[in-house]
């Protein structure tokens, strides 16, 4: 829905809202918020609420810390799980004291990419995300354990699927918050789940991903469970992905559809895919941003680790779902739910636009199961691999001019520094596997 300042003031009074969370996202994708009493709502709606940006990961230094929260009025929603002292939420853009958008705000990064798409004649980027998650039991203190809540598998149902009631309540809550839910089901791994919601324009889709994570974690906790969007929480099981279905529109026309093409794909769609494939190794640092992300991107667990495409085969990075017409889209399968959704959509869009602008040639589709191909066969077919670890991904990121430009200097510099620190901490840590492997051997 679209709201005005007057609408929000009226609704907050009618619904007895007592507190408002002014929400935003840091560079690492963590949701942050400043909570204000309803008495300060009008001030917030006039863009006069300040906060200390130096305390937020990847924002600014202590000597330049004052920043302003500009609420996006269309993101107004009342949390349905709070019945007393009701709480509402507004997602905010970050502005500097001089009235200019803060270039390191993840929403600003995505907005710049969308503005470029609009300049090229594309009125919208539609995105249908599929963030997966695991449910673990909690201990007596409410801390997560490593015990899964069930041993179910793909599309299982109760009593095998013990997360069914929790998942159902998540769906009800999301619908009360304006989501259009298409399906929910148990995923392949024990304790793993997926809830699919309808596509939206890219900015709203990114907002919804963040809201989705908050709702899933909140409702899971009410059921004595811990929900995690960690890409690979357990060895030997499937990890959690966040497949991103995406298409470009010109007004009401799907720019990816061409009924005269054998696959129903327009030249625009093919150029866009070519751009995605060309820059995939570089934007992986953003779409797969943690050390743990690369433990998901290995053969044998349905996660794509090869840079290729197919109309049906699920082993390449890009798949073309069967629907055509307005539903024609590509499914980019490597992103995971640890990604900052604003940054992830921005770098994928910018990569696709580069393919369109330069009319890059799309490689031939790979309709064989890449997982069973030998390295020699993959080289012969010209199929590169995604980076093997975060360090390799960061090296690719910093060398790719298109992805660097998509991030912008501020976001890129701080993101890269944070991830270099993460990699170095991981690299120098001694892990249990090493002790198990070497303690008695040497």
PDB file of C-alpha atoms in Angstrom, residues 154-299:
ATOM      1  CA  UNK A 154      11.724 -32.556   0.684  1.00  0.00           C
ATOM      2  CA  UNK A 155       7.944 -31.917   0.765  1.00  0.00           C
ATOM      3  CA  UNK A 156       7.497 -34.119   3.840  1.00  0.00           C
ATOM      4  CA  UNK A 157       4.528 -33.440   6.103  1.00  0.00           C
ATOM      5  CA  UNK A 158       3.685 -33.941   9.774  1.00  0.00           C
ATOM      6  CA  UNK A 159       4.421 -35.956  11.809  1.00  0.00           C
ATOM      7  CA  UNK A 160       7.765 -36.273   9.955  1.00  0.00           C
ATOM      8  CA  UNK A 161       7.884 -32.519   9.394  1.00  0.00           C
ATOM      9  CA  UNK A 162       7.873 -31.172  12.963  1.00  0.00           C
ATOM     10  CA  UNK A 163       8.347 -27.596  11.759  1.00  0.00           C
ATOM     11  CA  UNK A 164       4.937 -27.512  10.110  1.00  0.00           C
ATOM     12  CA  UNK A 165       3.111 -25.579  12.849  1.00  0.00           C
ATOM     13  CA  UNK A 166       5.920 -23.054  13.206  1.00  0.00           C
ATOM     14  CA  UNK A 167       6.093 -22.585   9.437  1.00  0.00           C
ATOM     15  CA  UNK A 168       2.302 -22.187   9.241  1.00  0.00           C
ATOM     16  CA  UNK A 169       2.359 -19.439  11.886  1.00  0.00           C
ATOM     17  CA  UNK A 170       5.173 -17.693   9.997  1.00  0.00           C
ATOM     18  CA  UNK A 171       2.981 -17.715   6.879  1.00  0.00           C
ATOM     19  CA  UNK A 172      -0.014 -16.275   8.770  1.00  0.00           C
ATOM     20  CA  UNK A 173       2.154 -13.529  10.252  1.00  0.00           C
ATOM     21  CA  UNK A 174       3.673 -12.634   6.895  1.00  0.00           C
ATOM     22  CA  UNK A 175       0.223 -12.423   5.303  1.00  0.00           C
ATOM     23  CA  UNK A 176      -0.911 -10.096   8.085  1.00  0.00           C
ATOM     24  CA  UNK A 177       2.069  -7.918   7.186  1.00  0.00           C
ATOM     25  CA  UNK A 178       1.096  -7.704   3.508  1.00  0.00           C
ATOM     26  CA  UNK A 179       3.037 -10.586   1.936  1.00  0.00           C
ATOM     27  CA  UNK A 180       1.396 -12.679  -0.771  1.00  0.00           C
ATOM     28  CA  UNK A 181       2.536 -16.208   0.088  1.00  0.00           C
ATOM     29  CA  UNK A 182       2.597 -18.690  -2.773  1.00  0.00           C
ATOM     30  CA  UNK A 183       3.794 -21.860  -1.010  1.00  0.00           C
ATOM     31  CA  UNK A 184       5.614 -23.217   2.032  1.00  0.00           C
ATOM     32  CA  UNK A 185       7.267 -26.595   2.421  1.00  0.00           C
ATOM     33  CA  UNK A 186       9.959 -28.669   4.035  1.00  0.00           C
ATOM     34  CA  UNK A 187      13.210 -28.557   2.081  1.00  0.00           C
ATOM     35  CA  UNK A 188      15.662 -31.371   1.260  1.00  0.00           C
ATOM     36  CA  UNK A 189      17.744 -31.395   4.448  1.00  0.00           C
ATOM     37  CA  UNK A 190      16.397 -32.319   7.881  1.00  0.00           C
ATOM     38  CA  UNK A 191      15.238 -29.188   9.686  1.00  0.00           C
ATOM     39  CA  UNK A 192      15.368 -27.106   6.475  1.00  0.00           C
ATOM     40  CA  UNK A 193      12.412 -25.036   5.233  1.00  0.00           C
ATOM     41  CA  UNK A 194      11.311 -22.696   2.468  1.00  0.00           C
ATOM     42  CA  UNK A 195       8.464 -20.194   2.190  1.00  0.00           C
ATOM     43  CA  UNK A 196       7.899 -18.651  -1.242  1.00  0.00           C
ATOM     44  CA  UNK A 197       6.359 -15.199  -1.594  1.00  0.00           C
ATOM     45  CA  UNK A 198       5.279 -13.324  -4.713  1.00  0.00           C
ATOM     46  CA  UNK A 199       7.779 -11.320  -6.729  1.00  0.00           C
ATOM     47  CA  UNK A 200       7.992  -7.555  -6.308  1.00  0.00           C
ATOM     48  CA  UNK A 201      10.026  -4.678  -7.682  1.00  0.00           C
ATOM     49  CA  UNK A 202      13.637  -4.977  -6.580  1.00  0.00           C
ATOM     50  CA  UNK A 203      13.561  -2.430  -3.732  1.00  0.00           C
ATOM     51  CA  UNK A 204      10.415  -3.883  -2.192  1.00  0.00           C
ATOM     52  CA  UNK A 205      11.770  -7.414  -2.688  1.00  0.00           C
ATOM     53  CA  UNK A 206      14.917  -6.511  -0.734  1.00  0.00           C
ATOM     54  CA  UNK A 207      12.797  -4.906   1.998  1.00  0.00           C
ATOM     55  CA  UNK A 208      10.673  -8.065   2.118  1.00  0.00           C
ATOM     56  CA  UNK A 209      13.706 -10.331   2.470  1.00  0.00           C
ATOM     57  CA  UNK A 210      14.775  -8.372   5.554  1.00  0.00           C
ATOM     58  CA  UNK A 211      11.246  -8.421   6.968  1.00  0.00           C
ATOM     59  CA  UNK A 212      10.974 -12.145   6.206  1.00  0.00           C
ATOM     60  CA  UNK A 213      14.150 -12.898   8.173  1.00  0.00           C
ATOM     61  CA  UNK A 214      12.889 -10.909  11.158  1.00  0.00           C
ATOM     62  CA  UNK A 215       9.505 -12.669  11.159  1.00  0.00           C
ATOM     63  CA  UNK A 216      11.005 -16.159  10.749  1.00  0.00           C
ATOM     64  CA  UNK A 217      13.405 -15.654  13.657  1.00  0.00           C
ATOM     65  CA  UNK A 218      10.727 -14.070  15.873  1.00  0.00           C
ATOM     66  CA  UNK A 219       8.086 -16.771  15.359  1.00  0.00           C
ATOM     67  CA  UNK A 220      10.646 -19.596  15.585  1.00  0.00           C
ATOM     68  CA  UNK A 221      11.723 -18.309  18.983  1.00  0.00           C
ATOM     69  CA  UNK A 222       8.120 -18.375  20.170  1.00  0.00           C
ATOM     70  CA  UNK A 223       8.112 -22.095  19.294  1.00  0.00           C
ATOM     71  CA  UNK A 224      11.304 -22.786  21.259  1.00  0.00           C
ATOM     72  CA  UNK A 225      13.343 -22.938  18.048  1.00  0.00           C
ATOM     73  CA  UNK A 226      16.226 -20.999  16.547  1.00  0.00           C
ATOM     74  CA  UNK A 227      15.966 -20.084  12.856  1.00  0.00           C
ATOM     75  CA  UNK A 228      19.222 -19.545  11.003  1.00  0.00           C
ATOM     76  CA  UNK A 229      19.916 -18.272   7.505  1.00  0.00           C
ATOM     77  CA  UNK A 230      23.515 -19.467   7.742  1.00  0.00           C
ATOM     78  CA  UNK A 231      24.335 -20.893   4.279  1.00  0.00           C
ATOM     79  CA  UNK A 232      25.801 -24.236   5.450  1.00  0.00           C
ATOM     80  CA  UNK A 233      25.116 -24.980   9.115  1.00  0.00           C
ATOM     81  CA  UNK A 234      25.843 -28.732   8.936  1.00  0.00           C
ATOM     82  CA  UNK A 235      28.442 -30.833   7.121  1.00  0.00           C
ATOM     83  CA  UNK A 236      27.103 -33.521   4.801  1.00  0.00           C
ATOM     84  CA  UNK A 237      23.714 -31.853   4.222  1.00  0.00           C
ATOM     85  CA  UNK A 238      22.322 -29.380   1.728  1.00  0.00           C
ATOM     86  CA  UNK A 239      22.951 -25.743   2.496  1.00  0.00           C
ATOM     87  CA  UNK A 240      20.473 -22.866   2.306  1.00  0.00           C
ATOM     88  CA  UNK A 241      20.288 -20.790  -0.846  1.00  0.00           C
ATOM     89  CA  UNK A 242      18.399 -17.674  -1.854  1.00  0.00           C
ATOM     90  CA  UNK A 243      17.602 -18.248  -5.512  1.00  0.00           C
ATOM     91  CA  UNK A 244      16.673 -14.937  -7.148  1.00  0.00           C
ATOM     92  CA  UNK A 245      14.165 -15.012 -10.014  1.00  0.00           C
ATOM     93  CA  UNK A 246      14.539 -11.785 -11.968  1.00  0.00           C
ATOM     94  CA  UNK A 247      13.257  -9.987 -15.055  1.00  0.00           C
ATOM     95  CA  UNK A 248      13.217  -6.493 -16.519  1.00  0.00           C
ATOM     96  CA  UNK A 249      10.064  -4.668 -17.600  1.00  0.00           C
ATOM     97  CA  UNK A 250       9.334  -1.762 -19.923  1.00  0.00           C
ATOM     98  CA  UNK A 251       6.045  -0.512 -18.544  1.00  0.00           C
ATOM     99  CA  UNK A 252       3.716  -3.523 -18.699  1.00  0.00           C
ATOM    100  CA  UNK A 253       5.950  -5.414 -21.182  1.00  0.00           C
ATOM    101  CA  UNK A 254       8.333  -8.144 -20.034  1.00  0.00           C
ATOM    102  CA  UNK A 255      11.608  -7.297 -21.768  1.00  0.00           C
ATOM    103  CA  UNK A 256      12.805 -10.898 -21.347  1.00  0.00           C
ATOM    104  CA  UNK A 257      10.043 -12.461 -23.467  1.00  0.00           C
ATOM    105  CA  UNK A 258      10.067 -13.075 -27.226  1.00  0.00           C
ATOM    106  CA  UNK A 259       7.414 -15.468 -28.509  1.00  0.00           C
ATOM    107  CA  UNK A 260       9.313 -15.972 -31.786  1.00  0.00           C
ATOM    108  CA  UNK A 261      12.371 -17.395 -30.001  1.00  0.00           C
ATOM    109  CA  UNK A 262      12.631 -21.183 -29.568  1.00  0.00           C
ATOM    110  CA  UNK A 263      13.045 -20.746 -25.793  1.00  0.00           C
ATOM    111  CA  UNK A 264      10.792 -17.695 -25.602  1.00  0.00           C
ATOM    112  CA  UNK A 265      13.766 -15.527 -24.612  1.00  0.00           C
ATOM    113  CA  UNK A 266      14.421 -12.082 -26.029  1.00  0.00           C
ATOM    114  CA  UNK A 267      17.831 -10.756 -27.042  1.00  0.00           C
ATOM    115  CA  UNK A 268      17.610  -8.572 -23.924  1.00  0.00           C
ATOM    116  CA  UNK A 269      17.277 -11.655 -21.718  1.00  0.00           C
ATOM    117  CA  UNK A 270      20.248 -13.302 -23.422  1.00  0.00           C
ATOM    118  CA  UNK A 271      22.433 -10.209 -23.125  1.00  0.00           C
ATOM    119  CA  UNK A 272      21.415  -9.875 -19.468  1.00  0.00           C
ATOM    120  CA  UNK A 273      22.330 -13.504 -18.760  1.00  0.00           C
ATOM    121  CA  UNK A 274      25.645 -13.059 -20.535  1.00  0.00           C
ATOM    122  CA  UNK A 275      26.408 -10.128 -18.231  1.00  0.00           C
ATOM    123  CA  UNK A 276      25.468 -12.136 -15.143  1.00  0.00           C
ATOM    124  CA  UNK A 277      27.742 -15.003 -16.212  1.00  0.00           C
ATOM    125  CA  UNK A 278      30.627 -12.685 -17.100  1.00  0.00           C
ATOM    126  CA  UNK A 279      30.654 -10.987 -13.691  1.00  0.00           C
ATOM    127  CA  UNK A 280      29.517 -13.945 -11.540  1.00  0.00           C
ATOM    128  CA  UNK A 281      32.947 -14.718 -10.105  1.00  0.00           C
ATOM    129  CA  UNK A 282      33.292 -11.080  -9.021  1.00  0.00           C
ATOM    130  CA  UNK A 283      29.842 -10.503  -7.550  1.00  0.00           C
ATOM    131  CA  UNK A 284      30.020 -13.803  -5.636  1.00  0.00           C
ATOM    132  CA  UNK A 285      31.752 -11.909  -2.825  1.00  0.00           C
ATOM    133  CA  UNK A 286      28.487  -9.968  -2.410  1.00  0.00           C
ATOM    134  CA  UNK A 287      25.891 -12.668  -3.163  1.00  0.00           C
ATOM    135  CA  UNK A 288      27.868 -15.251  -1.138  1.00  0.00           C
ATOM    136  CA  UNK A 289      29.523 -13.003   1.422  1.00  0.00           C
ATOM    137  CA  UNK A 290      30.745 -15.267   4.234  1.00  0.00           C
ATOM    138  CA  UNK A 291      33.464 -17.836   4.785  1.00  0.00           C
ATOM    139  CA  UNK A 292      30.662 -20.347   5.313  1.00  0.00           C
ATOM    140  CA  UNK A 293      29.006 -19.481   1.965  1.00  0.00           C
ATOM    141  CA  UNK A 294      31.655 -21.385   0.019  1.00  0.00           C
ATOM    142  CA  UNK A 295      31.050 -24.578   1.971  1.00  0.00           C
ATOM    143  CA  UNK A 296      27.601 -24.601   0.351  1.00  0.00           C
ATOM    144  CA  UNK A 297      28.970 -24.033  -3.167  1.00  0.00           C
ATOM    145  CA  UNK A 298      30.392 -27.535  -3.609  1.00  0.00           C
ATOM    146  CA  UNK A 299      29.254 -30.402  -5.872  1.00  0.00           C
TER     147      UNK A 299
END
